[in-house]
Short mmCIF file of C-alpha atoms in Angstrom, two decimals:
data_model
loop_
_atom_site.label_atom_id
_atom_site.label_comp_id
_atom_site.label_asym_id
_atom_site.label_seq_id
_atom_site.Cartn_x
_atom_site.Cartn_y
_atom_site.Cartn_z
CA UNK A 290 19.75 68.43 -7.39
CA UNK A 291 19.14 71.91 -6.12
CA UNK A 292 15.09 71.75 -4.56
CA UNK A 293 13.75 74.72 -5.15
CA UNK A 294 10.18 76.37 -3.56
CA UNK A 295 8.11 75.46 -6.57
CA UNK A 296 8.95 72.05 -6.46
CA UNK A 297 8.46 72.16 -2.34
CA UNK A 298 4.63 73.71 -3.08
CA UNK A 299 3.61 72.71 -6.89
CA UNK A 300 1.22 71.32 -5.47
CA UNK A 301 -0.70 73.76 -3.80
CA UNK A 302 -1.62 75.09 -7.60
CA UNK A 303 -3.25 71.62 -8.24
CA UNK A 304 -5.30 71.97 -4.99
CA UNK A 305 -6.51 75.07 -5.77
CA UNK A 306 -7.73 74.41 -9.58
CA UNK A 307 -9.31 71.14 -8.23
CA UNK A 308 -11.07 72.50 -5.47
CA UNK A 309 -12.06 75.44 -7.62
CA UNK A 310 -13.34 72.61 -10.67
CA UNK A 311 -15.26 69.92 -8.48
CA UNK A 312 -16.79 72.42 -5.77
CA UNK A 313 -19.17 74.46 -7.49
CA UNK A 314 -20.69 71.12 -9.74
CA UNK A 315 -21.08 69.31 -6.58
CA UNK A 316 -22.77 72.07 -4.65
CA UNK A 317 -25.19 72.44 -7.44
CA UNK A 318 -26.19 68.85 -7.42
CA UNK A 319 -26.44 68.92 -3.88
CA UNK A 320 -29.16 71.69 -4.19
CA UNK A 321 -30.55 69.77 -7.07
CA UNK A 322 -31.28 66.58 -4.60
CA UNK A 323 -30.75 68.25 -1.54
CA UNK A 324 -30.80 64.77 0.67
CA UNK A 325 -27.27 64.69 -0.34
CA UNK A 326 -26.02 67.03 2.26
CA UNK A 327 -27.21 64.35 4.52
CA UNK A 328 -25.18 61.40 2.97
CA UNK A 329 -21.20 62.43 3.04
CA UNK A 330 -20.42 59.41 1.63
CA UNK A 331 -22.52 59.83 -1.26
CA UNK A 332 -22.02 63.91 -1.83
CA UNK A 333 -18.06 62.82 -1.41
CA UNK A 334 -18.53 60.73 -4.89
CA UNK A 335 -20.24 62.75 -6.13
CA UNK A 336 -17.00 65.52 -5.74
CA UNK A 337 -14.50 63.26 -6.50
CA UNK A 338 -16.77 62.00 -10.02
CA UNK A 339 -16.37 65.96 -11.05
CA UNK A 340 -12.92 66.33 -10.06
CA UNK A 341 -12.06 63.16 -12.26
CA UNK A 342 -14.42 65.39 -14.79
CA UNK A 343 -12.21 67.80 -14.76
CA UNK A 344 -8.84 66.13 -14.55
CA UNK A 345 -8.89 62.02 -15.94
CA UNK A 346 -8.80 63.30 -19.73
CA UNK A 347 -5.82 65.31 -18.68
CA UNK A 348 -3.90 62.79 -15.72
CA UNK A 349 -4.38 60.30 -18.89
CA UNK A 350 -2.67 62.15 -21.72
CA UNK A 351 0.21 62.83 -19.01
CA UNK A 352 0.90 59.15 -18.99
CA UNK A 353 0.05 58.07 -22.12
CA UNK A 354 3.60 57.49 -23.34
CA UNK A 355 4.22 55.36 -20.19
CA UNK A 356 0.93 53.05 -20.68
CA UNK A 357 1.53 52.73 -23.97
CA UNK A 358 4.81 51.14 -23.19
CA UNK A 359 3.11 49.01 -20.49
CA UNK A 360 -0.13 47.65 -20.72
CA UNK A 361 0.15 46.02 -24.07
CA UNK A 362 1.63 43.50 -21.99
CA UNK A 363 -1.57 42.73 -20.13
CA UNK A 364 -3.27 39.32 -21.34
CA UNK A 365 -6.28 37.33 -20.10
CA UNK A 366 -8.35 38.31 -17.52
CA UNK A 367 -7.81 41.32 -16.53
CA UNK A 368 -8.75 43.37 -13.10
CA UNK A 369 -8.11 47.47 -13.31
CA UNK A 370 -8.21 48.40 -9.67
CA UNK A 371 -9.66 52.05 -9.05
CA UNK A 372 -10.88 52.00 -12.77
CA UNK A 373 -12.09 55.97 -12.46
CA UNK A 374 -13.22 56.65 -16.45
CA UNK A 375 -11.82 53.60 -17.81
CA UNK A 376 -9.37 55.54 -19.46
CA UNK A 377 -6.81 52.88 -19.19
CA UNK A 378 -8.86 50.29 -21.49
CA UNK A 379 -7.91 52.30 -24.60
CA UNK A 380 -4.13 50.94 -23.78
CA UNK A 381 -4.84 47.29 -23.82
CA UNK A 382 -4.26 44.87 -26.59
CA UNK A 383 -7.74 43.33 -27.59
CA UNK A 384 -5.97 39.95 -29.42
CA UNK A 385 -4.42 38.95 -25.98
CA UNK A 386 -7.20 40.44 -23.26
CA UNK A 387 -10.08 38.24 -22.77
CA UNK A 388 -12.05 40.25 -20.32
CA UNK A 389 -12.11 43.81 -18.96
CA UNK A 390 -13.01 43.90 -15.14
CA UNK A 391 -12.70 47.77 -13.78
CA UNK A 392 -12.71 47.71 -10.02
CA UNK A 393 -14.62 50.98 -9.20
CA UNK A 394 -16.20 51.61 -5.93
CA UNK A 395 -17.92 54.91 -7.02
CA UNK A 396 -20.98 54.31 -8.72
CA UNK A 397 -20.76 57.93 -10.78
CA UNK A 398 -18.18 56.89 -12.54
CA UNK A 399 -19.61 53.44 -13.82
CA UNK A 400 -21.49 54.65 -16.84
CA UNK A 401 -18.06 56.65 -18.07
CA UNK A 402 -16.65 53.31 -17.92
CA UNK A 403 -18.72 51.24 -20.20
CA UNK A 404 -19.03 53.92 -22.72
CA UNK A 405 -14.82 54.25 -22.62
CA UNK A 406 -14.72 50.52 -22.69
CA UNK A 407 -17.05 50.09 -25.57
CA UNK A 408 -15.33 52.77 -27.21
CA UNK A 409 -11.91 50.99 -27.00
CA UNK A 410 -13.74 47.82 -28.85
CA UNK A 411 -14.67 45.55 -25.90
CA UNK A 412 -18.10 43.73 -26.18
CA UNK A 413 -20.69 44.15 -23.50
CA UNK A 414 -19.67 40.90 -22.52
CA UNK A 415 -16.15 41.52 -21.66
CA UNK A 416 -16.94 44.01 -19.47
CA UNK A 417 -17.95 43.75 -15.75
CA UNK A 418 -17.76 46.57 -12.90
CA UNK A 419 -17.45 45.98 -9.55
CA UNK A 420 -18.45 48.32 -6.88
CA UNK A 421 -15.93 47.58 -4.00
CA UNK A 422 -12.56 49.43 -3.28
CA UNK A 423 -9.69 47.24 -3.30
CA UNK A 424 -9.32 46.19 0.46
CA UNK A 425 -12.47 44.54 0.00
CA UNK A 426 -11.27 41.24 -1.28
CA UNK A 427 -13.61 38.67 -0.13
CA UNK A 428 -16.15 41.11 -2.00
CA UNK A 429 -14.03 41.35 -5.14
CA UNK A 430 -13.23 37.26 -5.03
CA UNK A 431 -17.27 36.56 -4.40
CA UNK A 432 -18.15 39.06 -7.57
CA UNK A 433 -15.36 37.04 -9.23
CA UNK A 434 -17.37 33.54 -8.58
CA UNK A 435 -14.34 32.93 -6.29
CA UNK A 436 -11.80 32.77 -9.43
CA UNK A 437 -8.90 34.49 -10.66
CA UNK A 438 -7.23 36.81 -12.87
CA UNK A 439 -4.17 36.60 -15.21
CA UNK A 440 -3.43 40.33 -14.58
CA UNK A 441 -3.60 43.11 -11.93
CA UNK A 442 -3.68 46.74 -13.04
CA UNK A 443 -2.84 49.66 -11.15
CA UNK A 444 -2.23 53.38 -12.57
CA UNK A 445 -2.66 56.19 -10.28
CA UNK A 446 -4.27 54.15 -7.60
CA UNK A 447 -3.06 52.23 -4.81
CA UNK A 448 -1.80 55.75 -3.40
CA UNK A 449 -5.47 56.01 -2.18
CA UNK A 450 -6.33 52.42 -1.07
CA UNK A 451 -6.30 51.78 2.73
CA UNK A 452 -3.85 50.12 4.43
CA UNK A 453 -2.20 49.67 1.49
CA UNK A 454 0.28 46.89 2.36
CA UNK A 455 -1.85 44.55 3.90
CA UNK A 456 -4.01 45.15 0.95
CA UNK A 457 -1.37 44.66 -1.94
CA UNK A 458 -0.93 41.33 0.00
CA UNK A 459 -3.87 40.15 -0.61
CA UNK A 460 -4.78 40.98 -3.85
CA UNK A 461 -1.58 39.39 -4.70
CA UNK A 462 -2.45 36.11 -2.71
CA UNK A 463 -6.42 35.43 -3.51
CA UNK A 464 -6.80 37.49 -6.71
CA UNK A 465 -4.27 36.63 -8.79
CA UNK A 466 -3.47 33.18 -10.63
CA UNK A 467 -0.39 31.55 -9.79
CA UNK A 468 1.86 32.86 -13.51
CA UNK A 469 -0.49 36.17 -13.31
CA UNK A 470 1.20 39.72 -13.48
CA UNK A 471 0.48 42.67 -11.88
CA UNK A 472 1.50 46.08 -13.92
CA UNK A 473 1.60 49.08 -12.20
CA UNK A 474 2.03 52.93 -12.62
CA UNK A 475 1.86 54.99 -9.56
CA UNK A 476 2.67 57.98 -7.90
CA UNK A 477 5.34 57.18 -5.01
CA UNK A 478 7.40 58.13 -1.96
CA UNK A 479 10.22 60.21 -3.62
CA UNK A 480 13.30 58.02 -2.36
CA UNK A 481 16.25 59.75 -4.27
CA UNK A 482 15.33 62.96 -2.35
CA UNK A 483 14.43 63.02 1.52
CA UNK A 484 13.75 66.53 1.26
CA UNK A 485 10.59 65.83 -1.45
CA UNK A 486 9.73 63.39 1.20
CA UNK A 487 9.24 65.42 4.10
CA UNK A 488 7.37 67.47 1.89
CA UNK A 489 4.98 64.75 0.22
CA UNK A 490 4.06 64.02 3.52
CA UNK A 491 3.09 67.43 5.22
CA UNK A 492 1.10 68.57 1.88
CA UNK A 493 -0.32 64.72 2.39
CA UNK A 494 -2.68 66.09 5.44
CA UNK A 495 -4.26 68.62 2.24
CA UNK A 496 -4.11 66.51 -0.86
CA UNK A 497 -6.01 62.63 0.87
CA UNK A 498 -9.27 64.45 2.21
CA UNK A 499 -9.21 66.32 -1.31
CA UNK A 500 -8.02 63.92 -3.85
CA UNK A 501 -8.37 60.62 -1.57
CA UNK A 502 -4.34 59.48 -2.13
CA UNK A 503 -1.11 59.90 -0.33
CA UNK A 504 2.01 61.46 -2.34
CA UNK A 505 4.24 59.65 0.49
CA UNK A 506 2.62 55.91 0.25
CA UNK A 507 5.63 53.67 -0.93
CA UNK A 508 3.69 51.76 -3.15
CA UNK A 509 6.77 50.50 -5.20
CA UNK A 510 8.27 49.13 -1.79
CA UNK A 511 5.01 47.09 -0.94
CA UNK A 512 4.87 45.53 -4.27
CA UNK A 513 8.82 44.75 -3.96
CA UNK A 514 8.26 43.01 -0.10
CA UNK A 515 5.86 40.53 -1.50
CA UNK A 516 7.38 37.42 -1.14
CA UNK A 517 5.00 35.64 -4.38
CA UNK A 518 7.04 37.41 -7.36
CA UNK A 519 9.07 34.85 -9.72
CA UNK A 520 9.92 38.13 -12.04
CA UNK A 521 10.34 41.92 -11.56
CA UNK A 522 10.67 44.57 -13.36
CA UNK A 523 10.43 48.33 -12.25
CA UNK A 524 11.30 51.57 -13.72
CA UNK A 525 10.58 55.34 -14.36
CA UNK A 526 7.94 57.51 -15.53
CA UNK A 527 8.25 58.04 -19.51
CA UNK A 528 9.62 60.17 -20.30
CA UNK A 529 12.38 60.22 -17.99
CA UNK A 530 11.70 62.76 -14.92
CA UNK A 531 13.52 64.27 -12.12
CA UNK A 532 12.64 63.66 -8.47
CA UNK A 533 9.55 65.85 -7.67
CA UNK A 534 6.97 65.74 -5.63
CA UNK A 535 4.94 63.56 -7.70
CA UNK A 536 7.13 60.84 -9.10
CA UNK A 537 6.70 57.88 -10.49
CA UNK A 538 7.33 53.92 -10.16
CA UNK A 539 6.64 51.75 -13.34
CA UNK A 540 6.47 47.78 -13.14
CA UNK A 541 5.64 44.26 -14.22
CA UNK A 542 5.51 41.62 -11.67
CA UNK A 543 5.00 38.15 -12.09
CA UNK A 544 3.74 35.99 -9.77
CA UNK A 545 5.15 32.20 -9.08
CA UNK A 546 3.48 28.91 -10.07
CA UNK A 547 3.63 27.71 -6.92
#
């Protein structure tokens, strides 16, 4: 495949729009409550909350051939890690999901949540944020009342979780019942082409502090390493797409009885 300079710098085009949607919102809030330019932390969710404004409804409709496909297959409990909007509950098959947990460390984006979760027929009782990233685990297991889940969801997220491996590990360990699954659709390390690679990582520098992921994080190969899987499954983006800077690894895990 020949790599052209488009497919080298698409991405700069993304930066650009996103800086040019989220900046302006969150400088105006910031003037609104000014004690925000005093709390990075807090003015940084407060960006990232309008630059999922701007781009969830679109990011969603993207995948929505691909989530279709997988999340049906989600059942039980189930744990959405990096939840954003909760545009993901729409996907999920209400006769076999018990419970609706959306892992969501930003606090702006819990009220999108419940209203896209209520929208997608869950009852206020099947629904529970919690306010921890995903390396937090003894956190996530204590707001858990130290049980549980039958599934693990991940779409568009562990790209941005730190230390990612270690993490994956475990979630996969303390989180998730012996027989659980974990289905995932992320944005990867482009294998098939080294060249994407290089460049994944040198516009990574750009795109974390901005967006908060890494287009070089081999998600799919941390998942893979784990030595608690009984069945995999893994596959492509639908529909099918070529190696670019952003592609994809799609996949349903499941996790031994042991």
């Amino acid at each position: 495949m020949a790599i052209t300079w488009f497919d080298r710098c698409a991405v700069v085009v993304d930066l650009f729009v996103i800086i040019k949607a989220a900046t302006f919102p969150t400088l105006r809030a910031a003037f609104k409550k000014p004690t925000l330019f005093f709390r990075p932390r807090t003015l940084r969710d407060v960006f990232f909350e309008n630059v999922w404004a701007f781009m969830g409804d679109n990011v969603d409709e993207r995948g929505a051939m691909t989530k279709r496909d997988l999340l049906p297959r989600a059942r039980g409990v189930v744990l959405e890690l990096g939840a954003g909007h909760g545009h993901n509950c729409k996907y999920l098959d209400k006769t076999r999901v018990t419970k609706y947990i959306a892992l969501e460390p930003n606090p702006y984006m819990h009220e999108k949540i419940v209203e896209n979760a209520t929208k997608a027929g869950f009852q206020a009782s099947q629904i529970q944020i919690i306010g921890h990233g995903a390396e937090k685990t003894a956190e996530i297991l204590e707001a858990l009342n130290g049980g549980q889940v039958d599934t693990l969801v991940s779409i568009l997220t562990l790209c941005g979780v730190p230390n990612a491996e270690e993490t994956l590990k475990r979630m996969i360990r303390d989180l998730l019942k012996p027989g659980g699954q974990l289905l995932f659709y992320e944005h990867v390390r482009c294998d098939p082409e080294p060249t994407l690679v290089w460049w994944q990582t040198f516009w990574t520098f750009l795109w974390e502090p901005l967006v908060g992921c890494r287009l070089d994080q081999p998600t799919h190969v941390y998942i893979e390493q784990a030595s608690e899987w009984d069945e995999r499954g893994v596959w492509g983006k639908l529909p099918e797409e070529v190696p670019k800077l952003f592609w994809h690894r799609v996949g349903c895990y499941r996790k031994n009885e042991d």
